[in-house]
PDB file of C-alpha atoms in Angstrom:
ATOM      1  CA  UNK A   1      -5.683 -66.946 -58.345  1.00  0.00           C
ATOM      2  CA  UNK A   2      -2.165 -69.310 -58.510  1.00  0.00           C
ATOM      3  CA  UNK A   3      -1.378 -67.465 -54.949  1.00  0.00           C
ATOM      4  CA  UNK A   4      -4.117 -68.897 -53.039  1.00  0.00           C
ATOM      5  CA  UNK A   5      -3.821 -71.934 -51.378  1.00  0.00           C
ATOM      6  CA  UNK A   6      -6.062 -74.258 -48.809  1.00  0.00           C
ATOM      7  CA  UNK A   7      -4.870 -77.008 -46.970  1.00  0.00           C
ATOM      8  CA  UNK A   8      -6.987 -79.850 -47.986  1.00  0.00           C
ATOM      9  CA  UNK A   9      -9.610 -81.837 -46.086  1.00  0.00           C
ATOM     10  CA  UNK A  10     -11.372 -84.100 -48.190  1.00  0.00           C
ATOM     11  CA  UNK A  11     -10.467 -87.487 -49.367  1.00  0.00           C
ATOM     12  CA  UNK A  12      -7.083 -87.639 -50.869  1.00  0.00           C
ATOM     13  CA  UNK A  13      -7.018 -84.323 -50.420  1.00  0.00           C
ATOM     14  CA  UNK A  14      -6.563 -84.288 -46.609  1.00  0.00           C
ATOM     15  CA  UNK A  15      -2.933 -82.377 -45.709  1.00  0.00           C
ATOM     16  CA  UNK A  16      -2.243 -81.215 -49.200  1.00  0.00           C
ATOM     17  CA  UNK A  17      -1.610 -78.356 -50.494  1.00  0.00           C
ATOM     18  CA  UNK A  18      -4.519 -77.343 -53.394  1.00  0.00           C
ATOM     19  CA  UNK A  19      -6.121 -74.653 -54.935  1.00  0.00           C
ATOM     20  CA  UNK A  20      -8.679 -72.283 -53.311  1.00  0.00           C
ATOM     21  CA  UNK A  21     -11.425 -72.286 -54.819  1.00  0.00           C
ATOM     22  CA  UNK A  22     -14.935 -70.584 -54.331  1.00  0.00           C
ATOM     23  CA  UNK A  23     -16.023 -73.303 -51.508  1.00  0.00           C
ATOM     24  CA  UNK A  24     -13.151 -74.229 -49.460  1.00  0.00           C
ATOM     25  CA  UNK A  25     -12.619 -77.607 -47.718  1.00  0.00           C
ATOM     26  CA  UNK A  26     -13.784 -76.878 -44.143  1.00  0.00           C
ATOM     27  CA  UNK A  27     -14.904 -79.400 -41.331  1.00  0.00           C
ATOM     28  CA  UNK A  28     -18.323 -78.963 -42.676  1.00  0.00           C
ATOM     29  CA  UNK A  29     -18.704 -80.226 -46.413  1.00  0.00           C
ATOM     30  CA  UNK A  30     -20.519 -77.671 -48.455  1.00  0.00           C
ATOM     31  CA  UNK A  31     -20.728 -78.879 -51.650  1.00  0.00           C
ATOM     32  CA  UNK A  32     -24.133 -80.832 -51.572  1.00  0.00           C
ATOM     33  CA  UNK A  33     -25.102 -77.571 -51.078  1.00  0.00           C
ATOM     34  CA  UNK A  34     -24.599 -75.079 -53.812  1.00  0.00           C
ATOM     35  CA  UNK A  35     -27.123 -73.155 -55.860  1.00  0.00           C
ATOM     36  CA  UNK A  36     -28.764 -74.890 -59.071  1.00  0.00           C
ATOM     37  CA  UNK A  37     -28.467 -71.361 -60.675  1.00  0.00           C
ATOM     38  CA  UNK A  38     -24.325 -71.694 -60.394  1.00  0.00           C
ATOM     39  CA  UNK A  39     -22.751 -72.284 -64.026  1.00  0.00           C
ATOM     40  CA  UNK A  40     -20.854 -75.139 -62.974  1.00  0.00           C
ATOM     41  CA  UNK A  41     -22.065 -78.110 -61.210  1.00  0.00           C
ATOM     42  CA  UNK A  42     -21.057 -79.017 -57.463  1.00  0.00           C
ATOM     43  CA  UNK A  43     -19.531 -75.553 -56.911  1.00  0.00           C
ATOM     44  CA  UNK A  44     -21.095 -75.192 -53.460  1.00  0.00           C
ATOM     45  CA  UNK A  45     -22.176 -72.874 -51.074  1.00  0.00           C
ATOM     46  CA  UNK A  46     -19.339 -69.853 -51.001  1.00  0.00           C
ATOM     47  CA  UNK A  47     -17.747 -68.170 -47.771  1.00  0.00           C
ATOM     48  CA  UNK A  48     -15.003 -65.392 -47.066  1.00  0.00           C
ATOM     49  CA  UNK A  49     -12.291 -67.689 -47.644  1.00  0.00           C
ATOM     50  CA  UNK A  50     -11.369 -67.035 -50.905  1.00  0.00           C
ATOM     51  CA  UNK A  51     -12.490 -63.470 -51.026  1.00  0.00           C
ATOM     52  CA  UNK A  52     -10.965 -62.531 -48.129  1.00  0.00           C
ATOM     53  CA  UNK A  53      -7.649 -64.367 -49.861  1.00  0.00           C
ATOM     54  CA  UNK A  54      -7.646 -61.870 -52.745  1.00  0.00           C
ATOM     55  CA  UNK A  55      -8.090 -58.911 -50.289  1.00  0.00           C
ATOM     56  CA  UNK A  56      -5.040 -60.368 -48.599  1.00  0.00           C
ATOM     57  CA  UNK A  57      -2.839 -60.736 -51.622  1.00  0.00           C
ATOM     58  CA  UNK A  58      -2.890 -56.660 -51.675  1.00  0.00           C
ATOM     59  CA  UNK A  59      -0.878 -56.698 -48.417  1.00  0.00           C
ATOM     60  CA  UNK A  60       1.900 -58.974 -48.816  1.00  0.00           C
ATOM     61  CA  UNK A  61       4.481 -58.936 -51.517  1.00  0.00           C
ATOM     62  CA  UNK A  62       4.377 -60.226 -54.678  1.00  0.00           C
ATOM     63  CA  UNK A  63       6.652 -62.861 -54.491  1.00  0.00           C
ATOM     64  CA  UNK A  64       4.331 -64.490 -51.490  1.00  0.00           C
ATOM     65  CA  UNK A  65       1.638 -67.125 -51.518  1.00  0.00           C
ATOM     66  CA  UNK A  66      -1.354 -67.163 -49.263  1.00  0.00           C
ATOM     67  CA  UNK A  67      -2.867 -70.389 -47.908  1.00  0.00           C
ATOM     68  CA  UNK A  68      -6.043 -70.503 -45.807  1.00  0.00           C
ATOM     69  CA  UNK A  69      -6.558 -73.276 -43.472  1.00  0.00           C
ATOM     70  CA  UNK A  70     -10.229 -73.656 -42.943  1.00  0.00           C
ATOM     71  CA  UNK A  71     -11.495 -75.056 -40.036  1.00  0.00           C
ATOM     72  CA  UNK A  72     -15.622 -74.680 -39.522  1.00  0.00           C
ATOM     73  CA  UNK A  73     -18.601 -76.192 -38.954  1.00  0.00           C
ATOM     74  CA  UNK A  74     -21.975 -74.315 -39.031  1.00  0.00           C
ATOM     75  CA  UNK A  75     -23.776 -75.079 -35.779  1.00  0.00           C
ATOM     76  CA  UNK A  76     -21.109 -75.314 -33.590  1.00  0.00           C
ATOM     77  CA  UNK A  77     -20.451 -73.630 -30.033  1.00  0.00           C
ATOM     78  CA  UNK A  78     -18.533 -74.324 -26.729  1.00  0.00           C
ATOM     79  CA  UNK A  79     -21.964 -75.477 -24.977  1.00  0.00           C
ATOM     80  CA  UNK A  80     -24.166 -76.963 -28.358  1.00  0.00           C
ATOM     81  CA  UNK A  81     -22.449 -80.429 -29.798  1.00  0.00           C
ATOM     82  CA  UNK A  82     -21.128 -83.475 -28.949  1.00  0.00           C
ATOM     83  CA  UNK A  83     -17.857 -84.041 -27.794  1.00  0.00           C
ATOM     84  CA  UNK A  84     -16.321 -86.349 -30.461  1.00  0.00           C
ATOM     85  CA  UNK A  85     -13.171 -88.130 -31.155  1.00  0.00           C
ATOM     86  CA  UNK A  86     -10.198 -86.661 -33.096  1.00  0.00           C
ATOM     87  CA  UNK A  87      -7.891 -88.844 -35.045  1.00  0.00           C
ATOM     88  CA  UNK A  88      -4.121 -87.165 -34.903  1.00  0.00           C
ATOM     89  CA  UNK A  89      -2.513 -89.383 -37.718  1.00  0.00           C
ATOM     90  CA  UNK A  90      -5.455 -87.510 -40.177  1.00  0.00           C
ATOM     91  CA  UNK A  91      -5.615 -84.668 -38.248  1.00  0.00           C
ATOM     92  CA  UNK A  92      -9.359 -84.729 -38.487  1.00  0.00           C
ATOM     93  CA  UNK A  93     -12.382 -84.588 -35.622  1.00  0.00           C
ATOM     94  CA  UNK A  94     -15.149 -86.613 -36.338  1.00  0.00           C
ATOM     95  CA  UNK A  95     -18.020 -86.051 -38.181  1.00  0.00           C
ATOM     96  CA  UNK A  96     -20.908 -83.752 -37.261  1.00  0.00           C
ATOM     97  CA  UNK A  97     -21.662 -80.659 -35.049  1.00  0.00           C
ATOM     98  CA  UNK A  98     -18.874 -81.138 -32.444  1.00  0.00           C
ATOM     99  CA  UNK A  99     -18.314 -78.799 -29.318  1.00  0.00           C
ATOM    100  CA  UNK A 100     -15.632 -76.082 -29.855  1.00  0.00           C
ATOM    101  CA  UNK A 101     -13.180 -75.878 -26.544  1.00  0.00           C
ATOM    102  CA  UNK A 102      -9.071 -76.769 -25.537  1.00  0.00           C
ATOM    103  CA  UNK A 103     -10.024 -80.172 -25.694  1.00  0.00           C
ATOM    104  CA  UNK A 104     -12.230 -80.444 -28.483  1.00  0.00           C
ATOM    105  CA  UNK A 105     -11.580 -82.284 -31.594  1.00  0.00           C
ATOM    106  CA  UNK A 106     -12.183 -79.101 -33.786  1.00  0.00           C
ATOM    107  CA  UNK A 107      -9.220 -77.585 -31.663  1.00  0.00           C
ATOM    108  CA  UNK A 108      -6.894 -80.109 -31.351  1.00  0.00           C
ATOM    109  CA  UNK A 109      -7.439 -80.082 -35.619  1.00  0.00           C
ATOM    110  CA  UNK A 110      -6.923 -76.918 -35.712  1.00  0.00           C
ATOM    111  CA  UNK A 111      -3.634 -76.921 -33.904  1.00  0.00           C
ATOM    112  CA  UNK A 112      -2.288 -79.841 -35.547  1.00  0.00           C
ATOM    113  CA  UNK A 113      -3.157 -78.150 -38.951  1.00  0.00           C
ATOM    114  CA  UNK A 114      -1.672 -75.332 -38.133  1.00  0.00           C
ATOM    115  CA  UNK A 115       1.672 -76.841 -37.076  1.00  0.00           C
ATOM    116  CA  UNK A 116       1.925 -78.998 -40.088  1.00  0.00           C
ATOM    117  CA  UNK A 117       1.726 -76.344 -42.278  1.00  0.00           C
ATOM    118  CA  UNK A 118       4.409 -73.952 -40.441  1.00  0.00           C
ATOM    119  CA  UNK A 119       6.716 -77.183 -40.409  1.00  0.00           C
ATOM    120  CA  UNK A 120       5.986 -76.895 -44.060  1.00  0.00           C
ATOM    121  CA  UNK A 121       8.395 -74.643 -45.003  1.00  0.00           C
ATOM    122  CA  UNK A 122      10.826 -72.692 -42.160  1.00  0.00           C
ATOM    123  CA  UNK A 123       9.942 -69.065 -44.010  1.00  0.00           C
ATOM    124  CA  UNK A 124       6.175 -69.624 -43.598  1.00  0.00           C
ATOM    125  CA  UNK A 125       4.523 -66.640 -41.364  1.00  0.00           C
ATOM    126  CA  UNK A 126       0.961 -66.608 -39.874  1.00  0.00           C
ATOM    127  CA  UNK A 127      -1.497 -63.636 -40.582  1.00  0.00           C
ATOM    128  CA  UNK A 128      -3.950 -63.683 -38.735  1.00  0.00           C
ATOM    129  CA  UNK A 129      -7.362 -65.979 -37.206  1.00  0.00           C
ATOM    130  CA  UNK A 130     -10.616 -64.774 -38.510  1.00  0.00           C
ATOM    131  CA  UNK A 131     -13.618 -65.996 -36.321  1.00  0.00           C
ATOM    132  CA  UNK A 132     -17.126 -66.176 -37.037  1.00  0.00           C
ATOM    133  CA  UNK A 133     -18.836 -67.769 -34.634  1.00  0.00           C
ATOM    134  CA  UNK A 134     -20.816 -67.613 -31.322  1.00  0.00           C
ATOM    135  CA  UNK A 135     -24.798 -67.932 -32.257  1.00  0.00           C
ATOM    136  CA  UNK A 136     -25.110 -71.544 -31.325  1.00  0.00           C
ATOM    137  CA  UNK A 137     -24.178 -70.462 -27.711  1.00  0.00           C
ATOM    138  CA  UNK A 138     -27.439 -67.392 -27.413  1.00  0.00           C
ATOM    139  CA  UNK A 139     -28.981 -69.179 -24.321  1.00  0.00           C
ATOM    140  CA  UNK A 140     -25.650 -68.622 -22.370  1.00  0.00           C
ATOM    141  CA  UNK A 141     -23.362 -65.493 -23.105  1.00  0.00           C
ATOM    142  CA  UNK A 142     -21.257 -66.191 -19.569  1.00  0.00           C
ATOM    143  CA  UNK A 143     -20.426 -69.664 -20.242  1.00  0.00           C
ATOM    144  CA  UNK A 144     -19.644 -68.887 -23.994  1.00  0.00           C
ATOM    145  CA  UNK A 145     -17.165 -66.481 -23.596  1.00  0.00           C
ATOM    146  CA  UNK A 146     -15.663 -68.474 -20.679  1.00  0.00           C
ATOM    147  CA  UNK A 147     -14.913 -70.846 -22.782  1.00  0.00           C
ATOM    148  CA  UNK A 148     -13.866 -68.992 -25.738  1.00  0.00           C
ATOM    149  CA  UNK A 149     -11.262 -66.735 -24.279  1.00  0.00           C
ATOM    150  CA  UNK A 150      -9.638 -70.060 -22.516  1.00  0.00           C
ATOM    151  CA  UNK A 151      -9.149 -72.044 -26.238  1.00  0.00           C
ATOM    152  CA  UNK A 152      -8.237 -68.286 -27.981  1.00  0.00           C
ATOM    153  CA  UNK A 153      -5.599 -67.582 -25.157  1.00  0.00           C
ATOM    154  CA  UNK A 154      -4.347 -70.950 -25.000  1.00  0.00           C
ATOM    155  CA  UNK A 155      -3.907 -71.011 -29.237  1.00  0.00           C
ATOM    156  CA  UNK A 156      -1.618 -68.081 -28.902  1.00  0.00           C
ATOM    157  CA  UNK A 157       0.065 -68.762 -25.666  1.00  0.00           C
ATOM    158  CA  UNK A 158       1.295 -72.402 -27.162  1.00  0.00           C
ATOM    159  CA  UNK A 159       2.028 -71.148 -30.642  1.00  0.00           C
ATOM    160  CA  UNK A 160       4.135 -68.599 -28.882  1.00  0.00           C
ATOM    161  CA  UNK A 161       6.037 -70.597 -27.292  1.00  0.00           C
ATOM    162  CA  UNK A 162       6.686 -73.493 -29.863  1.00  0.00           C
ATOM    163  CA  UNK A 163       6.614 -71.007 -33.176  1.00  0.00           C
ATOM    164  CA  UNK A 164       7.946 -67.713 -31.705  1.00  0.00           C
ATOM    165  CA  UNK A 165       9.186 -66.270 -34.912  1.00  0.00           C
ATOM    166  CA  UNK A 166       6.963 -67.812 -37.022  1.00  0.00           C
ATOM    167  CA  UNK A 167       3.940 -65.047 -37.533  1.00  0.00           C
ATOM    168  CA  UNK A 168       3.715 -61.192 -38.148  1.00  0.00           C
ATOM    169  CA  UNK A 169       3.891 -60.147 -35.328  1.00  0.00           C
ATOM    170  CA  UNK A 170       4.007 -61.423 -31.541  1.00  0.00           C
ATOM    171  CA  UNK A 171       1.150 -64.382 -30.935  1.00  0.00           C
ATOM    172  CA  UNK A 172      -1.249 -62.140 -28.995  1.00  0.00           C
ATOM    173  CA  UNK A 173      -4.540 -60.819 -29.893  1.00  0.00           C
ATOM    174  CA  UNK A 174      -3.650 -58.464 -32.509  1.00  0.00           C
ATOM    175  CA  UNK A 175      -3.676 -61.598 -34.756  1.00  0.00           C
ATOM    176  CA  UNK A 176      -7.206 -62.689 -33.469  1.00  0.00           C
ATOM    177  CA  UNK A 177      -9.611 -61.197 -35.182  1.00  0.00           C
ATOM    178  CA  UNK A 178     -13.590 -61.554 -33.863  1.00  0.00           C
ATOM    179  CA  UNK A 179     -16.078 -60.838 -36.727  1.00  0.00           C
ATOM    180  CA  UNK A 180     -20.108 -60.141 -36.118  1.00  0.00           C
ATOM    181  CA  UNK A 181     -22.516 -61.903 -37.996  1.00  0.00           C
ATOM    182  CA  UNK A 182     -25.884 -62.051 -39.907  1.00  0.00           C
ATOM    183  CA  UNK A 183     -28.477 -59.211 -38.308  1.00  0.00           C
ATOM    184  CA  UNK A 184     -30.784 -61.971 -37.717  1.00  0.00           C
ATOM    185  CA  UNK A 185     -28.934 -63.246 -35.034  1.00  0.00           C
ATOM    186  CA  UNK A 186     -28.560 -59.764 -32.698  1.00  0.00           C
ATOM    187  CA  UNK A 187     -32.042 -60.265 -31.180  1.00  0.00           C
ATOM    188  CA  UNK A 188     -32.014 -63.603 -30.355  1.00  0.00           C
ATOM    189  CA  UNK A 189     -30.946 -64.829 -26.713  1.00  0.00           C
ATOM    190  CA  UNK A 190     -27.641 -63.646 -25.530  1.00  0.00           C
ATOM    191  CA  UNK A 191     -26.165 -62.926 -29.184  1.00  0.00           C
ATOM    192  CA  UNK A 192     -25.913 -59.360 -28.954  1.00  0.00           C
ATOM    193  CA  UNK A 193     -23.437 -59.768 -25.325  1.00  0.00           C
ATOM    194  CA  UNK A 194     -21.750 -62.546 -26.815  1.00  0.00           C
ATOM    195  CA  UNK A 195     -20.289 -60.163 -29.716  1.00  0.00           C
ATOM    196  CA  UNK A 196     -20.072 -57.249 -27.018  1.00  0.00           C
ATOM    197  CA  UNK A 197     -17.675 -59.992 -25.371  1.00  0.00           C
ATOM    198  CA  UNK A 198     -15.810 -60.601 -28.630  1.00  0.00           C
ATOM    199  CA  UNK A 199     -15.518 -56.311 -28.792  1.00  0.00           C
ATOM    200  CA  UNK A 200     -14.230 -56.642 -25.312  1.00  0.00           C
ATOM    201  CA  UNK A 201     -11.314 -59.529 -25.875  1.00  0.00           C
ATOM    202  CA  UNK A 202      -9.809 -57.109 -28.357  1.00  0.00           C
ATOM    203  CA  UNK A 203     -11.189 -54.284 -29.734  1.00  0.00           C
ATOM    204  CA  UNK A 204      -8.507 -53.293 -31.991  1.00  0.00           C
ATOM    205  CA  UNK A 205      -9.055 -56.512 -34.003  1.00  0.00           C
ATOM    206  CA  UNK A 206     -13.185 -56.601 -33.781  1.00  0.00           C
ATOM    207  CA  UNK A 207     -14.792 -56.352 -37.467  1.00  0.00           C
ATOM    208  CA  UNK A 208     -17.812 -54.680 -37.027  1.00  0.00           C
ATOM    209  CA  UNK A 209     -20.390 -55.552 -40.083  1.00  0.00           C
ATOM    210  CA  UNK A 210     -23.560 -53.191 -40.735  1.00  0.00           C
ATOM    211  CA  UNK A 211     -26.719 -54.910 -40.226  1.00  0.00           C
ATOM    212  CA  UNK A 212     -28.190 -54.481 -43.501  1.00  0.00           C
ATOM    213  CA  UNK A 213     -25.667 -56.284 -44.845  1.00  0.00           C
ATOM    214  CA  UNK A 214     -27.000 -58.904 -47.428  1.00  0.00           C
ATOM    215  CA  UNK A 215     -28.289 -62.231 -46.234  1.00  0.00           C
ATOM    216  CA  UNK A 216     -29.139 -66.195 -47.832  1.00  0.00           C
ATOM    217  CA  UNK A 217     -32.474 -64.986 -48.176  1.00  0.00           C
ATOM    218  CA  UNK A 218     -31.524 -61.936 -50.424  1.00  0.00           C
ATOM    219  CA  UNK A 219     -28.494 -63.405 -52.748  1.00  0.00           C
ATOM    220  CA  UNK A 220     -27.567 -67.011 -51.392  1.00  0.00           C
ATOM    221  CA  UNK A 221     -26.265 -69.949 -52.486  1.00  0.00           C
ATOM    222  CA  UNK A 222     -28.651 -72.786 -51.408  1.00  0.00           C
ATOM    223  CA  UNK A 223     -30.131 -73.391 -48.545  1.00  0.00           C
ATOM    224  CA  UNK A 224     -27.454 -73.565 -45.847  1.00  0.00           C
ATOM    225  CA  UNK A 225     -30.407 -73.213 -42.983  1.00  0.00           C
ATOM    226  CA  UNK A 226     -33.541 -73.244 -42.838  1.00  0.00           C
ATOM    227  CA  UNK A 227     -33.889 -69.516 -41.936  1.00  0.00           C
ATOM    228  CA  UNK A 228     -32.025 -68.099 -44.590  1.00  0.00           C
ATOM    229  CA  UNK A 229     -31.330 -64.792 -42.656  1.00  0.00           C
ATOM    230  CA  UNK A 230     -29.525 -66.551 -40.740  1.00  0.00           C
ATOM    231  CA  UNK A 231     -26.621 -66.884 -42.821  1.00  0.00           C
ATOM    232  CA  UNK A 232     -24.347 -64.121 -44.815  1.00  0.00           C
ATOM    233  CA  UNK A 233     -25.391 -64.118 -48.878  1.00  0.00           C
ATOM    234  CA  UNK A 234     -22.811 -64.238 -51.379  1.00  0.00           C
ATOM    235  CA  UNK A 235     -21.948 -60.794 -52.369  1.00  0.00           C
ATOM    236  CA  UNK A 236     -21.844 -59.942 -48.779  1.00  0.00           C
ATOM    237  CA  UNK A 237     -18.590 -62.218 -48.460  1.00  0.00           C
ATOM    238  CA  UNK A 238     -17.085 -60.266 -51.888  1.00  0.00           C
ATOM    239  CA  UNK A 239     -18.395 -56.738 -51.155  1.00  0.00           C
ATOM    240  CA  UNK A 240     -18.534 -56.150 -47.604  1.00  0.00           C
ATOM    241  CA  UNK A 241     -17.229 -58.419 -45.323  1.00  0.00           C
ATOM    242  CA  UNK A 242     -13.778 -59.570 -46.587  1.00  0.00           C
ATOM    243  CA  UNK A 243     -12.894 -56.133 -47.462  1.00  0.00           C
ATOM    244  CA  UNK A 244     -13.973 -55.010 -43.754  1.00  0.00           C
ATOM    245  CA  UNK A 245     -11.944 -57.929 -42.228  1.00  0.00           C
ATOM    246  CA  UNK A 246      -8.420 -57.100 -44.840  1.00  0.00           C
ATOM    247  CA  UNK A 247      -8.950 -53.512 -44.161  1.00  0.00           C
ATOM    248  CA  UNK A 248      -8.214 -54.324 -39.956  1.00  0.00           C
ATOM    249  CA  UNK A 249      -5.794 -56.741 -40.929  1.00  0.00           C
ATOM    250  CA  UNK A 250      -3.923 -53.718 -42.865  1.00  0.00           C
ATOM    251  CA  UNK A 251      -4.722 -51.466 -40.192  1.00  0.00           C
ATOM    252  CA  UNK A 252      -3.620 -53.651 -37.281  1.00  0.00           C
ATOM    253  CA  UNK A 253      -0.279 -54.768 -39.142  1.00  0.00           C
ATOM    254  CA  UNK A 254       0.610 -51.241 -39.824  1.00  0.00           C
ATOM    255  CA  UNK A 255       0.099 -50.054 -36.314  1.00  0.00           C
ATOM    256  CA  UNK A 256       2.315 -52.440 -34.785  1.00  0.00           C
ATOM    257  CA  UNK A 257       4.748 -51.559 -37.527  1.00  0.00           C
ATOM    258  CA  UNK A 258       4.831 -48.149 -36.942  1.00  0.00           C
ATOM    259  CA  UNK A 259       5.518 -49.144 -33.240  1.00  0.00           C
ATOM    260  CA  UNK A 260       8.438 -51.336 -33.807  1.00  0.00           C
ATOM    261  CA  UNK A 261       9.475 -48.278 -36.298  1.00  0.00           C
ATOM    262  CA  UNK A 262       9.328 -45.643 -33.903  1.00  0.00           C
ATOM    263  CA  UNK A 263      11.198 -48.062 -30.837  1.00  0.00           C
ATOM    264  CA  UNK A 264      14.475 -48.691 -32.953  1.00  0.00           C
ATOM    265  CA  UNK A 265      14.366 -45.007 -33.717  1.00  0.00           C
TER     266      UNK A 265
END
C-alpha cells in the first residue's frame, strides 16, 4: 500500500523512510528466515506490522500516511539478555538478544527513533505502542513487571513533556497498548501473571487474543523457534490479531473523543 511506511534499519536503509513490506526492518533481522514455499525469494518471516498498517489506514483520513517504527527482538525481556551498547549517531543497539529496560539500548533506540521521526515533519501525530512481549521473563512475573511499568511510564512521561501536542491524544496509557501472545506460552512459569499484569497497567488498552488462535506450527513462515507453538502463524497476524489490536485502537480513540466532545459541550 503507497500509505505505509517503516523507518528503516538495515544497511543504507537505517533512518529512511521506505516501504512496508510483509517483513519489516526490526532489531531482529528476519529475512534468513522466511518460508521456501513463499513465491518470492528472501521475503521473510511476516508479523503484525504491515497488517495491522492496513487495519489502521481505515481510521485516519485519506489524505494521511502511516509509518510503523519497528523495534523487536524475539527473545528479549527486562531480566533475559545482555546489556549491550547503543550507538546514538545510528540510533541502533547492538547486535543480539539485549535486555529491555530505561537504560537499555533497545530503549534508548526506541526513543531516539521515535523523536527523529516526529522532528520529521511538525504535523506528524503518534497512534499508538503495540507490545508483544513478556515470555522471556516466565521465571519472574514481580521483577518483570517492575521493570516494565518503569520504561512504559517513563516513554510517556518524557514524550509528554518534550512532544506535548504531537500524538492523538494525551501521552498516557490509552496509547499503550499490551497484547497476549501464543497459547503455548500461558502455562509456562509466570506467563499467565505477567499478562494479568499487562491487563492490570491498563485495561482499556489490553488486546485479549483467543487461545486457539493459529500458531508456526499450524501456518508459519519458517522456523522462527524451535517450538513452533511458540510463535503466532501467519494468518493469525492478517485474520485475528491486527484486526483485534485496530479494533481497540478505534475503540479507545473514539472514547476519548467522545469525552473531549461532551467537555466543550
Amino acid at each position: 500500500t503507497e500509505r505505509l511506511w517503516q523507518l528503516g534499519f538495515y544497511g543504507e536503509d537505517n533512518l529512511k523512510i521506505i516501504p512496508l513490506l510483509e517483513c519489516a526492518q526490526n532489531f531482529q533481522d528476519m529475512r534468513p528466515y522466511g518460508n521456501p514455499d513463499n513465491e518470492r525469494e528472501g521475503l521473510g518471516t511476516k508479523g503484525i506490522h504491515l497488517p495491522l498498517g492496513e487495519q489502521l489506514l481505515e481510521l485516519v483520513s485519506m489524505d494521511t500516511d502511516i509509518l510503523v517504527l519497528p523495534c523487536a527482538y524475539g527473545g528479549t525481556g527486562f531480566l533475559e539478555g545482555e546489556e549491550g551498547i547503543y550507538d546514538p549517531k545510528t540510533k541502533k543497539p547492538s547486535p543480539g538478544i539485549l535486555r529491555w529496560g530505561v537504560n537499555s539500548p533497545y530503549y534508548l533506540s526506541l526513543k531516539d527513533r521515535l523523536k527523529y521521526v516526529l522532528d520529521l515533519k511538525e504535523d506528524s501525530r503518534f497512534l499508538a505502542m503495540v507490545w508483544i512481549q513478556g515470555e522471556s521473563d516466565h521465571a519472574c512475573s514481580v521483577r518483570h513487571m517492575e521493570l516494565f511499568q518503569e520504561m512504559a511510564e517513563d516513554f510517556l512521561a518524557y514524550f509528554q513533556k518534550h512532544y506535548p501536542k504531537r500524538a492523538y491524544g494525551k501521552w498516557d496509557r490509552n496509547l499503550w497498548y499490551n497484547v497476549e501472545t501464543a497459547a503455548y506460552w500461558y502455562d509456562i512459569g509466570d506467563c499467565e501473571k505477567i499478562w494479568n499484569g499487562y491487563k492490570k497497567f491498563h485495561p482499556s488498552t489490553y488486546v485479549a487474543i483467543p487461545r486457539s488462535t493459529d500458531t508456526n506450527k499450524e501456518n508459519g513462515t519458517g522456523m522462527t523457534a524451535k517450538v513452533r507453538e511458540a510463535h503466532f502463524g501467519n494468518n493469525a497476524f492478517w485474520h485475528v490479531i491486527a484486526p483485534l489490536v485496530a479494533e481497540k485502537i478505534k475503540d479507545v480513540r473514539g472514547h476519548i473523543r467522545d469525552k473531549e466532545e461532551a467537555a466543550k459541550s
